[in-house]
Every structure is written in structure tokens, then in C-alpha cells.
Amino acid sequence: MAFPIISAQEAAEYVKNGFNVGISGFTESGTPKLVPPAIAAKARKEHEAGREFKISVFSGASTNDFVDGELSRAEAIDCRTPYQSNADSRKALNMHHIHYSDMHLSDCGQELRFGFFGKLNVAII
């Protein structure tokens, strides 16, 4: 099966305000590096236009600055779980700008499958 190849900016257009977004990877090496910054740029543009833009981010474990850092600095994260390891995210969490569900990594998949966070709208793999 062939999949169309689109740019990071085109992919970011699929992500809407209020979406639940799954992020692949486990540590920096397996995490997306182009689409999350494009989503952060979209969030900044929406905020400059006076529109709300925040997403909830779910990952298998730690990500990288391209995910947690870029999205936190753009004030684009509403909820984050199960893990984060970025100074900008920690600052936003401690200021209560990001909702955070502190759970063990092994529980996240089941919580998502059971619908406790709503459905995932988009997955970035």
C-alpha cells in the first residue's frame, strides 16, 4: 500500500484545536521532528489571530524538544501524558498552563483504549 507524501505544514493542517494527538517514538531517536514544529507554527499563527489552539499530546514515553519544547513554547498543549522530559514543558506544567496526567507508561495505552481521554484524532508516526 502506497501512502501519499505530504509536507510537514500540510500534515499540520490536519491537526485542529482540541484534537487528541498521538506521537510515536520512545526517546528522541524515534520521535517525529518536523510535524510537531509545524503544528507549533500553526498554533502561533492562530494565537496571533486571536483564536484558541491547543491540543492534547499522548506519547509512549519521552519525546524531544521538537515535540514538548516547540509545542510548550507555542502554548499549544492543553493536556500531556504520560511522560515529559523538557524544561519548557515542566515550567508550563508547574504554572498550570498544561494539564498533566501523571501515570505509569504501561497504563497509558489501556487508558486510551478505554476512552478515558476521548478518542485519538490524529497519530503522528
PDB file of C-alpha atoms in Angstrom:
ATOM      1  CA  MET A   1       0.000   0.000   0.000  1.00  0.00           C
ATOM      2  CA  ALA A   2       1.437   3.349  -1.008  1.00  0.00           C
ATOM      3  CA  PHE A   3       0.869   6.430   1.109  1.00  0.00           C
ATOM      4  CA  PRO A   4       0.972   9.948  -0.294  1.00  0.00           C
ATOM      5  CA  ILE A   5       3.896  12.040   0.866  1.00  0.00           C
ATOM      6  CA  ILE A   6       2.932  15.465   2.166  1.00  0.00           C
ATOM      7  CA  SER A   7       4.934  18.265   3.743  1.00  0.00           C
ATOM      8  CA  ALA A   8       5.084  18.858   7.487  1.00  0.00           C
ATOM      9  CA  GLN A   9       2.999  22.008   7.007  1.00  0.00           C
ATOM     10  CA  GLU A  10       0.336  20.054   5.108  1.00  0.00           C
ATOM     11  CA  ALA A  11       0.294  17.426   7.845  1.00  0.00           C
ATOM     12  CA  ALA A  12      -0.087  20.139  10.499  1.00  0.00           C
ATOM     13  CA  GLU A  13      -3.259  21.330   8.759  1.00  0.00           C
ATOM     14  CA  TYR A  14      -4.930  18.031   9.701  1.00  0.00           C
ATOM     15  CA  VAL A  15      -4.484  18.906  13.382  1.00  0.00           C
ATOM     16  CA  LYS A  16      -7.296  21.070  14.737  1.00  0.00           C
ATOM     17  CA  ASN A  17      -7.851  22.884  18.001  1.00  0.00           C
ATOM     18  CA  GLY A  18      -8.948  20.461  20.707  1.00  0.00           C
ATOM     19  CA  PHE A  19      -7.582  17.351  18.977  1.00  0.00           C
ATOM     20  CA  ASN A  20      -6.058  14.423  20.846  1.00  0.00           C
ATOM     21  CA  VAL A  21      -2.754  13.699  19.113  1.00  0.00           C
ATOM     22  CA  GLY A  22      -0.745  10.506  19.481  1.00  0.00           C
ATOM     23  CA  ILE A  23       3.010  10.845  18.994  1.00  0.00           C
ATOM     24  CA  SER A  24       5.185   7.862  18.146  1.00  0.00           C
ATOM     25  CA  GLY A  25       8.611   7.148  19.422  1.00  0.00           C
ATOM     26  CA  PHE A  26      10.468   6.392  22.565  1.00  0.00           C
ATOM     27  CA  THR A  27      13.178   8.975  23.302  1.00  0.00           C
ATOM     28  CA  GLU A  28      14.466  11.459  20.788  1.00  0.00           C
ATOM     29  CA  SER A  29      15.616   8.957  18.180  1.00  0.00           C
ATOM     30  CA  GLY A  30      12.134   7.630  17.415  1.00  0.00           C
ATOM     31  CA  THR A  31      10.143  10.831  17.769  1.00  0.00           C
ATOM     32  CA  PRO A  32       8.814  12.977  14.894  1.00  0.00           C
ATOM     33  CA  LYS A  33      10.974  16.022  14.279  1.00  0.00           C
ATOM     34  CA  LEU A  34       9.223  18.000  11.521  1.00  0.00           C
ATOM     35  CA  VAL A  35       5.463  17.854  12.054  1.00  0.00           C
ATOM     36  CA  PRO A  36       5.316  18.996  15.714  1.00  0.00           C
ATOM     37  CA  PRO A  37       7.219  22.249  14.979  1.00  0.00           C
ATOM     38  CA  ALA A  38       4.834  22.829  12.060  1.00  0.00           C
ATOM     39  CA  ILE A  39       1.916  22.376  14.479  1.00  0.00           C
ATOM     40  CA  ALA A  40       3.602  24.842  16.856  1.00  0.00           C
ATOM     41  CA  ALA A  41       3.919  27.369  14.000  1.00  0.00           C
ATOM     42  CA  LYS A  42       0.224  26.875  13.208  1.00  0.00           C
ATOM     43  CA  ALA A  43      -0.641  27.436  16.886  1.00  0.00           C
ATOM     44  CA  ARG A  44       1.338  30.684  16.953  1.00  0.00           C
ATOM     45  CA  LYS A  45      -0.494  31.936  13.858  1.00  0.00           C
ATOM     46  CA  GLU A  46      -3.859  31.020  15.377  1.00  0.00           C
ATOM     47  CA  HIS A  47      -2.981  32.779  18.645  1.00  0.00           C
ATOM     48  CA  GLU A  48      -1.813  35.894  16.771  1.00  0.00           C
ATOM     49  CA  ALA A  49      -5.195  35.943  15.015  1.00  0.00           C
ATOM     50  CA  GLY A  50      -6.927  35.767  18.403  1.00  0.00           C
ATOM     51  CA  ARG A  51      -8.058  32.157  18.027  1.00  0.00           C
ATOM     52  CA  GLU A  52      -7.594  29.341  20.532  1.00  0.00           C
ATOM     53  CA  PHE A  53      -5.341  26.475  19.516  1.00  0.00           C
ATOM     54  CA  LYS A  54      -4.368  23.752  21.970  1.00  0.00           C
ATOM     55  CA  ILE A  55      -4.046  20.012  21.573  1.00  0.00           C
ATOM     56  CA  SER A  56      -3.625  17.095  23.949  1.00  0.00           C
ATOM     57  CA  VAL A  57      -0.457  15.073  23.387  1.00  0.00           C
ATOM     58  CA  PHE A  58      -0.076  11.361  24.159  1.00  0.00           C
ATOM     59  CA  SER A  59       3.196   9.506  23.668  1.00  0.00           C
ATOM     60  CA  GLY A  60       4.728   6.164  24.507  1.00  0.00           C
ATOM     61  CA  ALA A  61       7.409   7.787  26.644  1.00  0.00           C
ATOM     62  CA  SER A  62       9.759  10.741  26.474  1.00  0.00           C
ATOM     63  CA  THR A  63       9.918  12.689  23.240  1.00  0.00           C
ATOM     64  CA  ASN A  64      12.268  15.564  22.422  1.00  0.00           C
ATOM     65  CA  ASP A  65      12.428  19.328  22.091  1.00  0.00           C
ATOM     66  CA  PHE A  66      10.739  19.102  18.669  1.00  0.00           C
ATOM     67  CA  VAL A  67       7.603  17.858  20.454  1.00  0.00           C
ATOM     68  CA  ASP A  68       7.388  19.015  24.063  1.00  0.00           C
ATOM     69  CA  GLY A  69       9.644  22.059  23.720  1.00  0.00           C
ATOM     70  CA  GLU A  70       8.239  23.516  20.495  1.00  0.00           C
ATOM     71  CA  LEU A  71       4.618  22.875  21.445  1.00  0.00           C
ATOM     72  CA  SER A  72       5.073  24.197  25.009  1.00  0.00           C
ATOM     73  CA  ARG A  73       6.764  27.393  23.850  1.00  0.00           C
ATOM     74  CA  ALA A  74       3.924  27.916  21.365  1.00  0.00           C
ATOM     75  CA  GLU A  75       1.393  27.446  24.198  1.00  0.00           C
ATOM     76  CA  ALA A  76      -0.166  24.698  22.082  1.00  0.00           C
ATOM     77  CA  ILE A  77      -0.547  21.896  24.660  1.00  0.00           C
ATOM     78  CA  ASP A  78      -3.744  21.542  26.660  1.00  0.00           C
ATOM     79  CA  CYS A  79      -3.042  18.120  28.196  1.00  0.00           C
ATOM     80  CA  ARG A  80       0.090  15.959  28.232  1.00  0.00           C
ATOM     81  CA  THR A  81       0.559  12.373  29.318  1.00  0.00           C
ATOM     82  CA  PRO A  82       2.132  10.014  30.288  1.00  0.00           C
ATOM     83  CA  TYR A  83       5.618  11.469  30.335  1.00  0.00           C
ATOM     84  CA  GLN A  84       7.609  14.557  29.511  1.00  0.00           C
ATOM     85  CA  SER A  85      11.255  15.450  29.936  1.00  0.00           C
ATOM     86  CA  ASN A  86      11.524  19.028  28.713  1.00  0.00           C
ATOM     87  CA  ALA A  87      12.306  22.126  30.799  1.00  0.00           C
ATOM     88  CA  ASP A  88       9.784  24.288  28.913  1.00  0.00           C
ATOM     89  CA  SER A  89       7.054  21.708  29.496  1.00  0.00           C
ATOM     90  CA  ARG A  90       7.917  21.447  33.179  1.00  0.00           C
ATOM     91  CA  LYS A  91       7.686  25.213  33.544  1.00  0.00           C
ATOM     92  CA  ALA A  92       4.268  25.279  31.824  1.00  0.00           C
ATOM     93  CA  LEU A  93       3.070  22.321  33.912  1.00  0.00           C
ATOM     94  CA  ASN A  94       4.136  23.950  37.160  1.00  0.00           C
ATOM     95  CA  MET A  95       2.385  27.180  36.135  1.00  0.00           C
ATOM     96  CA  HIS A  96      -0.772  25.122  35.388  1.00  0.00           C
ATOM     97  CA  HIS A  97      -0.738  26.123  31.702  1.00  0.00           C
ATOM     98  CA  ILE A  98      -0.693  22.449  30.722  1.00  0.00           C
ATOM     99  CA  HIS A  99      -2.896  19.808  32.305  1.00  0.00           C
ATOM    100  CA  TYR A 100      -0.877  16.732  33.136  1.00  0.00           C
ATOM    101  CA  SER A 101      -1.886  13.193  33.976  1.00  0.00           C
ATOM    102  CA  ASP A 102       0.986  11.543  35.809  1.00  0.00           C
ATOM    103  CA  MET A 103       0.625   7.844  35.155  1.00  0.00           C
ATOM    104  CA  HIS A 104       2.931   4.928  34.593  1.00  0.00           C
ATOM    105  CA  LEU A 105       3.844   4.494  30.935  1.00  0.00           C
ATOM    106  CA  SER A 106       2.379   1.000  30.876  1.00  0.00           C
ATOM    107  CA  ASP A 107      -1.078   2.327  31.816  1.00  0.00           C
ATOM    108  CA  CYS A 108      -1.424   4.899  29.039  1.00  0.00           C
ATOM    109  CA  GLY A 109      -2.347   2.525  26.210  1.00  0.00           C
ATOM    110  CA  GLN A 110      -5.151   0.908  28.185  1.00  0.00           C
ATOM    111  CA  GLU A 111      -6.470   4.293  29.386  1.00  0.00           C
ATOM    112  CA  LEU A 112      -6.588   5.476  25.767  1.00  0.00           C
ATOM    113  CA  ARG A 113      -8.232   2.255  24.515  1.00  0.00           C
ATOM    114  CA  PHE A 114     -10.900   2.524  27.214  1.00  0.00           C
ATOM    115  CA  GLY A 115     -11.624   6.112  26.151  1.00  0.00           C
ATOM    116  CA  PHE A 116     -10.697   7.861  29.396  1.00  0.00           C
ATOM    117  CA  PHE A 117      -9.121  10.719  27.415  1.00  0.00           C
ATOM    118  CA  GLY A 118     -11.526  10.619  24.477  1.00  0.00           C
ATOM    119  CA  LYS A 119     -10.586   9.290  21.078  1.00  0.00           C
ATOM    120  CA  LEU A 120      -7.323   9.986  19.326  1.00  0.00           C
ATOM    121  CA  ASN A 121      -7.981  12.241  16.360  1.00  0.00           C
ATOM    122  CA  VAL A 122      -4.562  12.045  14.728  1.00  0.00           C
ATOM    123  CA  ALA A 123      -1.389   9.986  15.127  1.00  0.00           C
ATOM    124  CA  ILE A 124       1.994  11.316  14.091  1.00  0.00           C
ATOM    125  CA  ILE A 125       4.226   8.329  13.401  1.00  0.00           C
TER     126      ILE A 125
END
